[in-house]
Coordinates of C-alpha atoms in Angstrom, one line a residue:
Chain R
M146 CA -1.3 -22.4 18.1
P147 CA -4.4 -20.2 18.2
D148 CA -5.8 -18.5 14.9
I149 CA -5.4 -15.1 16.2
T150 CA -1.7 -15.5 16.9
M151 CA -1.1 -17.6 13.6
L152 CA -2.7 -14.2 12.0
N153 CA -0.5 -12.3 14.0
I154 CA 2.5 -14.1 12.7
L155 CA 1.2 -14.0 9.1
E156 CA 0.8 -10.1 9.2
K157 CA 4.4 -9.8 10.2
C158 CA 5.8 -12.0 7.5
S159 CA 7.1 -10.5 4.3
Y160 CA 4.6 -11.5 1.2
K161 CA 7.6 -13.9 0.2
S162 CA 7.6 -15.6 3.3
V163 CA 3.8 -15.9 3.4
L164 CA 3.9 -17.7 -0.2
T165 CA 6.7 -19.9 0.9
L166 CA 4.9 -20.7 4.1
R167 CA 1.5 -21.8 1.8
K168 CA 4.1 -24.6 0.3
V169 CA 5.3 -26.1 3.5
C170 CA 2.3 -28.4 4.1
H171 CA -1.7 -28.6 3.3
S172 CA -2.9 -27.5 6.7
L173 CA -0.8 -24.1 6.6
R174 CA -1.7 -23.8 2.7
T175 CA -5.6 -23.9 3.8
F176 CA -4.9 -21.6 6.7
V177 CA -3.3 -19.2 4.6
D178 CA -5.9 -19.4 1.8
D179 CA -8.8 -19.1 4.3
A180 CA -7.3 -16.4 6.6
C181 CA -8.3 -12.5 6.3
F182 CA -4.8 -10.9 7.0
K183 CA -3.0 -7.9 5.7
T184 CA 0.6 -8.3 3.8
D185 CA 2.9 -6.0 3.4
L186 CA 2.5 -5.9 -0.3
D187 CA 2.6 -2.4 -1.8
N188 CA 3.1 -2.4 -5.6
I189 CA 2.0 -5.0 -8.1
C190 CA 2.8 -5.0 -11.6
I191 CA 1.1 -7.8 -13.9
T192 CA 2.2 -8.4 -17.5
I193 CA 0.3 -10.7 -19.4
G194 CA 2.7 -12.6 -21.8
P195 CA 2.1 -15.5 -24.2
N196 CA 3.3 -18.1 -21.5
G197 CA 1.4 -16.6 -18.7
F198 CA 1.7 -13.9 -16.2
S199 CA 4.9 -12.1 -15.1
V200 CA 4.5 -10.4 -11.7
T201 CA 6.6 -7.9 -9.9
C202 CA 6.1 -7.1 -6.5
Q203 CA 7.5 -4.9 -4.0
N204 CA 6.8 -3.7 -0.4
P205 CA 6.6 -0.5 0.7
K206 CA 10.8 -0.5 1.1
P207 CA 11.9 -1.9 -1.7
W208 CA 15.5 -0.7 -1.5
I209 CA 15.9 -2.8 1.6
N210 CA 13.6 -5.6 0.8
G211 CA 14.1 -5.9 -2.9
T212 CA 11.6 -6.3 -5.8
G213 CA 9.8 -10.0 -6.1
V214 CA 10.1 -11.0 -9.8
A215 CA 7.9 -14.1 -11.2
K216 CA 7.8 -15.2 -14.4
D217 CA 5.3 -17.8 -16.2
W218 CA 2.8 -17.7 -13.4
T219 CA -0.5 -19.4 -14.1
S220 CA -4.0 -17.8 -13.3
N221 CA -3.8 -20.1 -10.1
D222 CA -0.5 -18.9 -9.0
L223 CA -2.1 -14.9 -9.5
K224 CA -5.2 -16.1 -7.5
V225 CA -3.2 -16.7 -4.9
L226 CA -1.3 -13.7 -4.9
L227 CA -4.4 -11.5 -5.4
K228 CA -6.4 -13.3 -2.9
M229 CA -3.6 -12.4 -0.4
V230 CA -3.7 -8.8 -1.1
Q231 CA -7.5 -8.3 -0.9
N232 CA -7.4 -7.0 2.7
S233 CA -4.2 -5.0 2.0
K234 CA -4.3 -1.5 0.4
L235 CA -1.9 -1.1 -2.3
S236 CA 0.0 2.2 -3.7
S237 CA 0.3 1.0 -7.2
F238 CA -1.6 -1.9 -9.2
S239 CA -0.4 -2.0 -12.9
V240 CA -1.5 -4.4 -15.9
N241 CA 0.2 -4.5 -19.0
T242 CA -1.8 -6.3 -21.3
N243 CA -0.6 -7.9 -24.7
P244 CA -3.2 -8.0 -28.0
D245 CA -1.9 -11.7 -28.4
S246 CA -2.7 -13.0 -25.2
V247 CA -6.7 -12.1 -24.8
R248 CA -7.2 -14.9 -22.6
G249 CA -4.8 -14.0 -20.2
L250 CA -6.8 -10.6 -19.4
D251 CA -9.8 -12.5 -19.4
D252 CA -8.4 -15.0 -16.8
L253 CA -7.2 -11.8 -14.6
E254 CA -10.9 -10.5 -14.8
E255 CA -12.2 -13.9 -13.8
I256 CA -9.8 -14.0 -11.0
L257 CA -10.7 -10.0 -9.9
R258 CA -14.5 -10.6 -10.4
N259 CA -14.4 -13.7 -7.9
Q260 CA -12.4 -11.7 -5.0
T261 CA -14.2 -11.2 -1.8
R262 CA -13.9 -7.7 -2.1
P263 CA -12.7 -5.4 -4.6
L264 CA -8.9 -4.6 -4.8
Q265 CA -7.9 -1.6 -2.8
T266 CA -5.1 0.5 -4.6
E267 CA -4.3 4.2 -5.0
R268 CA -2.8 4.0 -8.3
F269 CA -4.0 1.8 -11.2
R270 CA -1.8 1.8 -14.4
M271 CA -3.3 0.1 -17.4
G272 CA -1.0 -0.9 -20.3
G273 CA -3.6 -1.4 -23.0
S274 CA -7.1 -0.1 -23.9
K275 CA -9.3 -2.9 -22.1
V276 CA -9.9 -1.0 -19.1
L277 CA -13.0 -2.2 -18.4
K278 CA -11.6 -5.8 -17.8
I279 CA -9.7 -4.6 -14.6
L280 CA -11.1 -0.9 -13.5
P281 CA -14.7 -2.0 -12.3
Y282 CA -13.0 -4.6 -9.8
L283 CA -10.9 -1.8 -8.2
D284 CA -12.1 -0.2 -4.9
S285 CA -13.4 3.2 -5.8
N286 CA -13.0 4.4 -2.5
T287 CA -9.4 3.9 -2.7
L288 CA -8.6 4.8 -6.2
K289 CA -7.4 8.2 -6.5
K290 CA -5.1 7.9 -9.7
I291 CA -5.7 6.4 -12.8
Y292 CA -3.0 6.0 -15.9
I293 CA -3.7 4.5 -19.4
R294 CA -1.4 4.1 -21.9
P295 CA -1.4 2.2 -25.2
T296 CA 0.5 -1.1 -25.4
N297 CA 2.5 0.3 -28.6
D298 CA 3.1 3.9 -29.0
R299 CA 5.0 3.8 -31.8
D300 CA 1.6 3.2 -34.0
A301 CA -0.6 5.8 -35.1
Y302 CA -3.2 7.5 -32.9
Q303 CA -5.6 4.6 -31.6
N304 CA -8.9 4.9 -30.4
L305 CA -9.8 4.3 -26.3
D306 CA -12.5 1.7 -26.3
E307 CA -15.6 2.2 -24.6
I308 CA -14.5 5.3 -22.9
E309 CA -18.2 6.0 -22.4
N310 CA -18.8 3.2 -20.2
V311 CA -15.4 3.9 -18.3
M312 CA -16.9 7.4 -17.5
E313 CA -19.9 5.9 -16.0
L314 CA -17.9 3.6 -13.3
E315 CA -17.9 4.9 -9.9
Q316 CA -14.1 4.5 -9.9
F317 CA -13.7 7.1 -12.8
K318 CA -16.0 9.5 -10.8
H319 CA -14.2 9.4 -7.7
A320 CA -10.5 9.6 -9.0
V321 CA -8.8 12.7 -8.6
R322 CA -6.0 12.4 -11.2
L323 CA -6.4 10.8 -15.0
H324 CA -3.8 10.6 -17.6
I325 CA -4.5 8.9 -20.7
G326 CA -1.4 8.4 -22.9
Y327 CA -0.9 10.5 -26.0
F328 CA -1.2 8.1 -28.4
F329 CA -4.7 7.3 -27.4
L330 CA -7.4 9.5 -28.8
V331 CA -10.4 10.0 -26.5
R332 CA -13.7 10.8 -27.9
A333 CA -16.0 12.0 -24.9
D334 CA -17.7 15.4 -23.5
L335 CA -14.8 17.3 -22.0
R336 CA -17.2 18.5 -19.1
K337 CA -17.1 14.9 -18.0
F338 CA -13.7 15.3 -16.9
F339 CA -13.8 18.6 -15.0
H340 CA -14.2 16.5 -11.5
F341 CA -10.5 15.7 -11.8
Q342 CA -7.9 17.8 -10.1
R343 CA -5.2 17.1 -13.0
V344 CA -6.3 15.5 -16.3
F345 CA -4.0 14.6 -19.2
M346 CA -5.4 13.1 -22.2
R347 CA -6.0 14.0 -26.1
L348 CA -9.2 14.6 -26.9
Y349 CA -10.5 14.0 -30.6
E350 CA -12.5 17.0 -31.0
T351 CA -14.1 19.5 -28.6
S352 CA -17.4 21.8 -29.0
L353 CA -17.2 25.6 -28.4
E354 CA -19.4 24.6 -25.8
E355 CA -17.2 22.6 -24.0
L356 CA -14.3 25.1 -24.3
V357 CA -16.7 27.6 -22.6
A358 CA -17.3 25.3 -19.6
L359 CA -13.5 25.0 -19.5
K360 CA -13.0 28.5 -19.3
E361 CA -15.5 28.7 -16.4
V362 CA -13.8 25.9 -14.7
S363 CA -10.4 27.3 -15.0
M364 CA -11.6 31.0 -13.8
L365 CA -13.1 29.4 -10.9
T366 CA -9.6 27.8 -10.1
M367 CA -8.0 30.9 -10.3
L368 CA -10.2 32.3 -7.6
C369 CA -8.8 29.9 -5.1
R370 CA -5.2 30.9 -5.8
K371 CA -3.0 31.2 -2.8
K372 CA 0.3 33.2 -2.4
S373 CA 2.5 30.5 -4.7
A374 CA 1.4 29.7 -8.0
F375 CA 4.2 27.2 -8.3
S376 CA 3.8 25.0 -5.1
G377 CA 3.5 21.5 -5.8
F378 CA 5.8 21.2 -9.2
R379 CA 8.3 18.5 -8.0
G380 CA 11.1 16.7 -9.9
P381 CA 13.2 13.9 -9.1
M382 CA 13.9 13.2 -5.6
G383 CA 11.1 15.6 -4.5
K384 CA 13.4 18.4 -5.2
S385 CA 11.5 21.7 -6.3
L386 CA 11.5 22.7 -10.0
V387 CA 10.6 26.1 -9.2
P388 CA 13.7 28.8 -8.6
K389 CA 13.9 30.9 -5.3
K390 CA 13.6 33.8 -7.9
H391 CA 12.2 34.0 -11.2
H392 CA 11.4 36.7 -13.8
D393 CA 7.7 38.2 -13.7
P394 CA 6.6 37.7 -17.5
I395 CA 5.0 41.1 -17.3
T396 CA 7.2 43.3 -15.4
K397 CA 10.2 41.1 -16.2
K398 CA 11.7 41.9 -12.5
L399 CA 13.4 39.1 -10.6
V400 CA 10.7 38.4 -7.9
P401 CA 11.0 36.0 -5.0
T402 CA 8.8 32.9 -6.5
R403 CA 7.0 32.9 -3.1
L404 CA 5.4 36.1 -3.3
V405 CA 3.8 35.4 -7.0
S406 CA 0.3 35.1 -7.0
Y407 CA -0.7 34.6 -10.5
I408 CA -1.8 31.4 -12.0
K409 CA -0.1 29.8 -14.6
V410 CA -1.8 29.3 -17.9
C411 CA 0.0 27.0 -20.5
W412 CA -1.0 27.0 -24.0
S413 CA 0.8 24.7 -26.1
Y414 CA 0.6 24.5 -30.1
M415 CA 1.7 21.0 -31.6
G416 CA 2.5 21.4 -35.3
P417 CA 5.3 22.1 -37.5
C418 CA 7.7 24.7 -36.8
F419 CA 7.0 28.4 -37.8
P420 CA 10.2 30.3 -37.3
H421 CA 8.6 33.3 -38.4
L422 CA 5.7 33.3 -35.7
G423 CA 8.6 33.9 -33.0
P424 CA 8.2 37.7 -33.4
C425 CA 4.7 37.2 -32.7
F426 CA 5.2 36.6 -29.0
P427 CA 7.7 39.1 -27.6
A428 CA 6.1 39.6 -24.4
W429 CA 5.4 35.9 -24.1
N430 CA 7.7 33.5 -22.1
Q431 CA 8.5 31.0 -24.9
S432 CA 10.4 27.8 -24.9
F433 CA 10.5 25.0 -27.7
H434 CA 10.8 21.2 -27.3
H435 CA 11.4 18.7 -29.8
G436 CA 8.9 15.9 -29.5
T437 CA 9.1 12.7 -31.6
S438 CA 7.9 14.3 -34.7
D439 CA 6.4 18.1 -34.0
L440 CA 7.7 21.0 -32.3
L441 CA 6.1 22.1 -29.2
L442 CA 5.7 25.7 -28.8
L443 CA 4.8 26.7 -24.9
L444 CA 3.5 30.0 -24.0
Q445 CA 3.1 30.8 -20.4
P446 CA 0.9 34.1 -20.3
T447 CA -0.3 35.2 -16.7
W448 CA -3.6 34.8 -15.3
K449 CA -4.5 38.3 -16.1
T450 CA -4.7 37.2 -19.9
S451 CA -7.9 36.0 -20.6
V452 CA -8.5 32.8 -22.4
W453 CA -10.1 34.3 -25.4
M454 CA -6.9 36.6 -26.1
A455 CA -5.0 33.3 -26.0
V456 CA -7.7 31.9 -28.1
T457 CA -6.6 35.0 -30.7
W458 CA -3.2 33.7 -30.7
M459 CA -4.5 30.3 -31.5
K460 CA -6.2 31.7 -34.4
I461 CA -2.8 33.2 -35.6
I462 CA -1.4 29.9 -35.3
L463 CA -4.0 28.2 -37.1
H464 CA -4.1 30.9 -39.9
N465 CA -0.3 29.9 -40.6
C466 CA -0.6 26.2 -40.4
S467 CA -1.8 23.9 -43.3
V468 CA -5.5 22.3 -42.9
H469 CA -4.3 19.1 -41.8
H470 CA -2.2 19.9 -38.5
S471 CA -4.1 19.4 -35.5
I472 CA -3.6 21.8 -32.4
I473 CA -3.2 20.8 -29.1
L474 CA -4.5 23.2 -26.5
V475 CA -2.9 22.9 -23.1
I476 CA -4.3 24.7 -20.0
H477 CA -2.4 24.5 -16.7
S478 CA -4.3 26.3 -13.8
S479 CA -2.4 25.8 -10.8
A480 CA -3.3 27.4 -7.3
G481 CA -1.3 26.1 -4.5
G482 CA -0.1 27.1 -1.2
G483 CA -1.9 26.0 2.0
F484 CA -4.2 23.6 1.8
F485 CA -5.2 24.3 -1.7
N486 CA -3.6 22.7 -4.5
I487 CA -6.1 22.6 -7.2
E488 CA -4.9 22.0 -10.8
I489 CA -6.4 21.5 -14.1
F490 CA -4.4 20.1 -16.9
T491 CA -6.3 19.2 -19.9
F492 CA -5.0 18.8 -23.4
F493 CA -7.6 19.0 -25.8
K494 CA -8.0 19.3 -29.6
I495 CA -9.6 22.0 -31.5
S496 CA -10.6 21.4 -34.7
Q497 CA -9.6 24.0 -37.3
A498 CA -13.2 24.6 -38.5
T499 CA -14.0 25.8 -34.7
Y500 CA -11.7 28.8 -34.8
C501 CA -10.9 29.9 -38.3
Chain J
M260 CA 7.6 -22.4 47.9
S261 CA 7.4 -19.6 50.2
V262 CA 7.3 -15.9 49.5
E263 CA 10.6 -15.4 50.7
N264 CA 12.1 -18.2 48.4
A265 CA 10.1 -16.7 45.4
P266 CA 12.0 -15.9 42.4
V267 CA 11.7 -12.0 42.3
V268 CA 11.7 -10.5 39.2
D269 CA 14.5 -8.0 38.9
V270 CA 13.4 -4.8 40.0
D271 CA 15.5 -1.5 40.4
E272 CA 14.9 -0.8 43.9
A273 CA 16.4 3.0 42.9
A274 CA 14.0 3.5 40.8
I275 CA 11.1 2.7 42.9
P276 CA 9.4 6.0 44.9
V277 CA 9.1 6.5 48.6
E278 CA 5.6 5.5 48.6
K279 CA 4.8 2.3 49.2
K280 CA 4.1 0.3 45.7
M281 CA 2.0 -2.6 45.4
Y282 CA 3.4 -5.8 44.3
Y283 CA 1.1 -8.8 43.5
R284 CA 2.1 -12.4 44.1
F285 CA 1.5 -14.7 41.2
E286 CA 2.2 -18.5 41.1
S287 CA 2.6 -20.7 38.1
N288 CA 1.1 -24.2 37.7
D289 CA 4.4 -25.7 38.7
K290 CA 4.1 -23.8 42.1
K291 CA 7.0 -21.1 41.2
E292 CA 5.8 -17.6 42.9
F293 CA 6.8 -14.1 41.5
R294 CA 6.0 -10.5 42.8
V295 CA 5.2 -8.2 40.0
S296 CA 4.6 -4.4 40.3
E297 CA 1.3 -2.9 39.7
L298 CA 2.6 -1.2 37.0
A299 CA 3.8 -4.0 35.1
I300 CA 0.6 -5.9 35.6
Q301 CA -0.9 -3.1 33.4
Q302 CA 1.1 -4.6 30.4
S303 CA -1.3 -7.6 30.7
E304 CA -5.1 -6.6 30.0
T305 CA -5.9 -10.2 31.5
L306 CA -4.0 -9.7 34.8
N307 CA -5.0 -6.5 35.1
R308 CA -8.6 -6.8 35.2
L309 CA -8.2 -9.8 37.4
V310 CA -6.2 -8.1 40.3
E311 CA -8.8 -5.1 39.7
A312 CA -11.6 -7.4 40.0
M313 CA -10.3 -8.5 43.4
G314 CA -9.5 -5.3 44.8
Y315 CA -6.4 -6.3 46.7
T316 CA -5.0 -4.0 49.6
S317 CA -1.3 -4.3 50.4
E318 CA -2.2 -6.6 53.4
D319 CA -4.3 -9.1 51.1
V320 CA -1.5 -9.4 49.0
E321 CA 0.8 -10.6 51.5
N322 CA -1.7 -12.6 53.8
K323 CA -3.9 -14.3 51.2
P324 CA -2.5 -16.9 48.7
A325 CA -0.7 -16.1 45.4
I326 CA -2.8 -15.4 42.6
A327 CA -2.5 -19.0 40.6
I328 CA -2.0 -18.8 36.8
E329 CA -2.9 -22.5 36.2
N330 CA -1.8 -23.0 32.7
I331 CA 1.5 -21.2 32.2
D332 CA 4.6 -23.0 33.8
G333 CA 7.2 -21.2 36.0
K334 CA 9.8 -20.8 33.2
T335 CA 7.8 -19.1 30.8
L336 CA 6.0 -16.6 33.3
K337 CA 9.3 -15.7 34.4
L338 CA 10.0 -14.3 30.9
V339 CA 6.7 -12.9 30.8
F340 CA 7.2 -10.9 34.0
Q341 CA 10.9 -9.8 33.0
W342 CA 9.3 -8.4 30.0
C343 CA 6.3 -6.7 31.8
E344 CA 8.8 -5.2 34.4
H345 CA 11.2 -3.7 31.9
H346 CA 8.1 -2.2 29.5
K347 CA 6.4 -1.2 32.8
G348 CA 4.5 2.5 32.3
E349 CA 4.9 2.0 28.5
A350 CA 1.9 2.7 26.3
I351 CA 0.0 -0.3 25.2
P352 CA -0.2 -0.1 21.6
V353 CA -3.6 0.0 19.8
D354 CA -4.2 -1.6 16.4
D355 CA -5.3 1.2 14.3
G356 CA -5.7 -0.9 10.9
S357 CA -2.2 0.5 9.8
V358 CA -0.9 -1.6 7.3
P359 CA 1.5 -3.2 7.5
K360 CA 2.2 -3.4 11.2
I361 CA 5.4 -2.1 11.6
V362 CA 7.4 -4.0 14.7
E363 CA 10.6 -3.3 15.8
I364 CA 12.4 -5.5 18.2
P365 CA 14.0 -3.7 21.0
E366 CA 17.4 -5.2 22.2
F367 CA 16.2 -6.0 25.5
D368 CA 13.4 -8.3 24.1
A369 CA 15.7 -9.9 21.3
K370 CA 18.1 -11.3 24.2
L371 CA 14.8 -12.2 26.3
M372 CA 13.7 -14.0 23.3
D373 CA 16.8 -15.7 22.6
I374 CA 15.4 -19.1 23.6
D375 CA 14.7 -22.4 22.0
N376 CA 11.6 -22.8 19.8
G377 CA 9.6 -24.7 22.6
L378 CA 9.9 -22.0 25.2
L379 CA 9.2 -19.5 22.5
F380 CA 6.0 -21.1 21.5
K381 CA 5.1 -21.0 25.3
L382 CA 5.9 -17.5 25.8
I383 CA 3.7 -16.5 22.5
W384 CA 0.9 -18.6 24.1
A385 CA 1.4 -16.9 27.1
A386 CA 1.4 -13.4 25.8
D387 CA -2.0 -14.3 24.0
Y388 CA -3.6 -15.8 27.1
L389 CA -2.8 -12.8 29.3
N390 CA -3.2 -10.4 26.8
I391 CA 0.2 -8.8 26.4
V392 CA -0.2 -7.2 23.1
Q393 CA 3.5 -5.7 22.6
L394 CA 4.9 -8.9 23.8
L395 CA 2.7 -10.9 21.5
N396 CA 4.0 -8.4 18.6
V397 CA 7.4 -8.7 19.4
S398 CA 7.3 -12.6 19.5
C399 CA 5.2 -12.9 16.6
K400 CA 7.5 -10.8 14.8
K401 CA 10.2 -13.0 16.1
V402 CA 8.7 -15.9 14.5
A403 CA 8.1 -14.2 11.2
N404 CA 11.5 -12.9 11.1
M405 CA 12.6 -17.0 11.4
A406 CA 10.8 -17.5 7.7
Q407 CA 12.9 -14.9 6.3
G408 CA 14.5 -16.1 3.0
K409 CA 13.8 -19.8 4.2
T410 CA 12.7 -22.6 1.7
P411 CA 9.8 -24.8 2.5
A412 CA 11.9 -27.4 3.4
Q413 CA 14.0 -25.1 5.5
L414 CA 10.6 -23.7 7.3
R415 CA 9.5 -27.1 8.1
R416 CA 12.8 -27.8 9.9
V417 CA 12.5 -24.4 11.7
Y418 CA 8.7 -24.7 13.0
L419 CA 8.8 -28.3 13.2
L420 CA 6.1 -29.0 10.9
P421 CA 5.3 -32.5 9.1
S422 CA 5.4 -32.5 5.3
D423 CA 2.0 -33.5 3.7
E424 CA 3.2 -36.8 3.4
E425 CA 4.4 -37.3 7.0
D426 CA 0.9 -35.7 7.8
E427 CA -0.8 -38.4 5.7
A428 CA 1.2 -41.2 6.9
A429 CA 0.1 -40.2 10.5
K430 CA -3.7 -40.1 9.4
R431 CA -3.2 -43.3 7.9
A432 CA -1.5 -44.5 11.0
A433 CA -4.5 -43.4 13.1
Q434 CA -6.9 -45.1 10.4
E435 CA -5.2 -48.2 10.4
A436 CA -4.3 -48.2 14.3
Q437 CA -4.7 -52.0 14.1
D438 CA -1.8 -52.5 11.8
P439 CA 1.3 -52.9 13.5
R440 CA 3.3 -51.5 10.7
A441 CA 1.0 -48.3 10.4
R442 CA 1.6 -47.9 14.4
E443 CA 5.4 -48.0 13.7
V444 CA 5.0 -44.8 11.7
E445 CA 2.8 -43.1 13.9
E446 CA 5.3 -43.7 16.5
E447 CA 8.4 -42.7 14.7
F448 CA 6.3 -39.5 13.9
E449 CA 5.7 -39.0 17.5
E450 CA 9.4 -39.6 18.4
R451 CA 10.3 -36.9 15.9
K452 CA 7.9 -34.3 17.2
R453 CA 9.1 -35.3 20.9
Q454 CA 12.6 -34.8 19.9
G455 CA 11.4 -31.6 18.2
G456 CA 9.3 -30.1 20.9
N457 CA 6.1 -27.8 20.0
S458 CA 5.5 -27.0 16.6
F459 CA 4.6 -23.2 15.7
F460 CA 1.7 -24.1 13.5

């Protein structure tokens, strides 16, 4: 059989079949290992455990073809799988690290470093802080979304290691979305995150200059607004979370959502509950959510409300809370519709000294 | 074999327009002759270029000898031309690098390829040689589907592949050609291959 035809067959085989074909004989194994072909693998999740790697694989139709699960894989097994996908483009690549299995992460880094080309994936999810072990070996042109979360979110806040080095990577600079788990504290300049369309993270401290810069970015975003400020808000099964009609925050009239042309800006306060503060926000759309330990107060002024006005509200809140409580300020500006869908979703902490 | 007795590929006469259509004559390596429409030939890049280069007129087609396809037998060529006639006029797929290549096997193709492994191997080989992209795609998909959910041992049986041990035994036998026992092993292996036909890999 000519090699091109062999490749044609391999490309049409499911990844499970290719892995089985490798075990048929030496010559086929050599061919599969040396060949450059595309697989149907779409999603790989690697969990580093004490006894090796647990790997979960899916192709684009997992509801039909099922999910492949392998446990206690050696680094050689993993090498075969990752080599197989180096010509394919994954939707998602996840790595869950284990603080007790540092060697496993080193092995994975070694495998990725020795790949002939960077792994192509649109989403990268990292469970753990050692992002630099994996992120540099992903294709920066393909990577769009980065998710980082701690391995254990029951502990107190942890520092995200080497964030400065991560921020220098092309992968970081080219990505459009960043989500850093709430229990990671990020110590970095807020302005270095402005290129993202959407950011979720918890900054340790921000300077006034950074906040002013953020305000400028937010205002620029507002200029790009289109008819609907809500497009892009999607819930499970792609169902829109936005009602067809809603009450305008200012006029209180029921208006069709499509005709609304304002940007939603949310300011969130995380701290102890202050029931007496409720009357302070009569004109604001308020909602309360119970978090793990704190109470979240969500305020939704219109885009016409200046950032500085919101800061005034923050001063009131800060004035009423004790020194030790931190404040999380959330700005969510969204302009949707047409070809524009620009969002900035930034969580950051304001030290009390800045505003009180 | 004369043109009159040639196994003509099924053509829907009613579908042929009034104006005269060109039909080319091809001959397999076992001297079987086929008449194939110009439109069907377009599915094969190799044959299409060949007939274009020859520049035959209708009279040439009738008067000159059939175009010989030296390395494909009549049984395989019949399948190939049946496929081409059925899919004539269809767009030829272009490899746009989409991952993965999604190939659906149509009902006609599935029936056409309901054949033994040996003939399927020859069909793939012919599709590759004649550069019939879609036929190659569906036939490779058929082979790929055969691997679905199989164990390595089952795959060896399906694709008629030797195991590593058998491979090594064959190599040893070749090296020790003088050794009568080694020759026996080799003969045994060859016999197995003969019984099974062609292997895919």
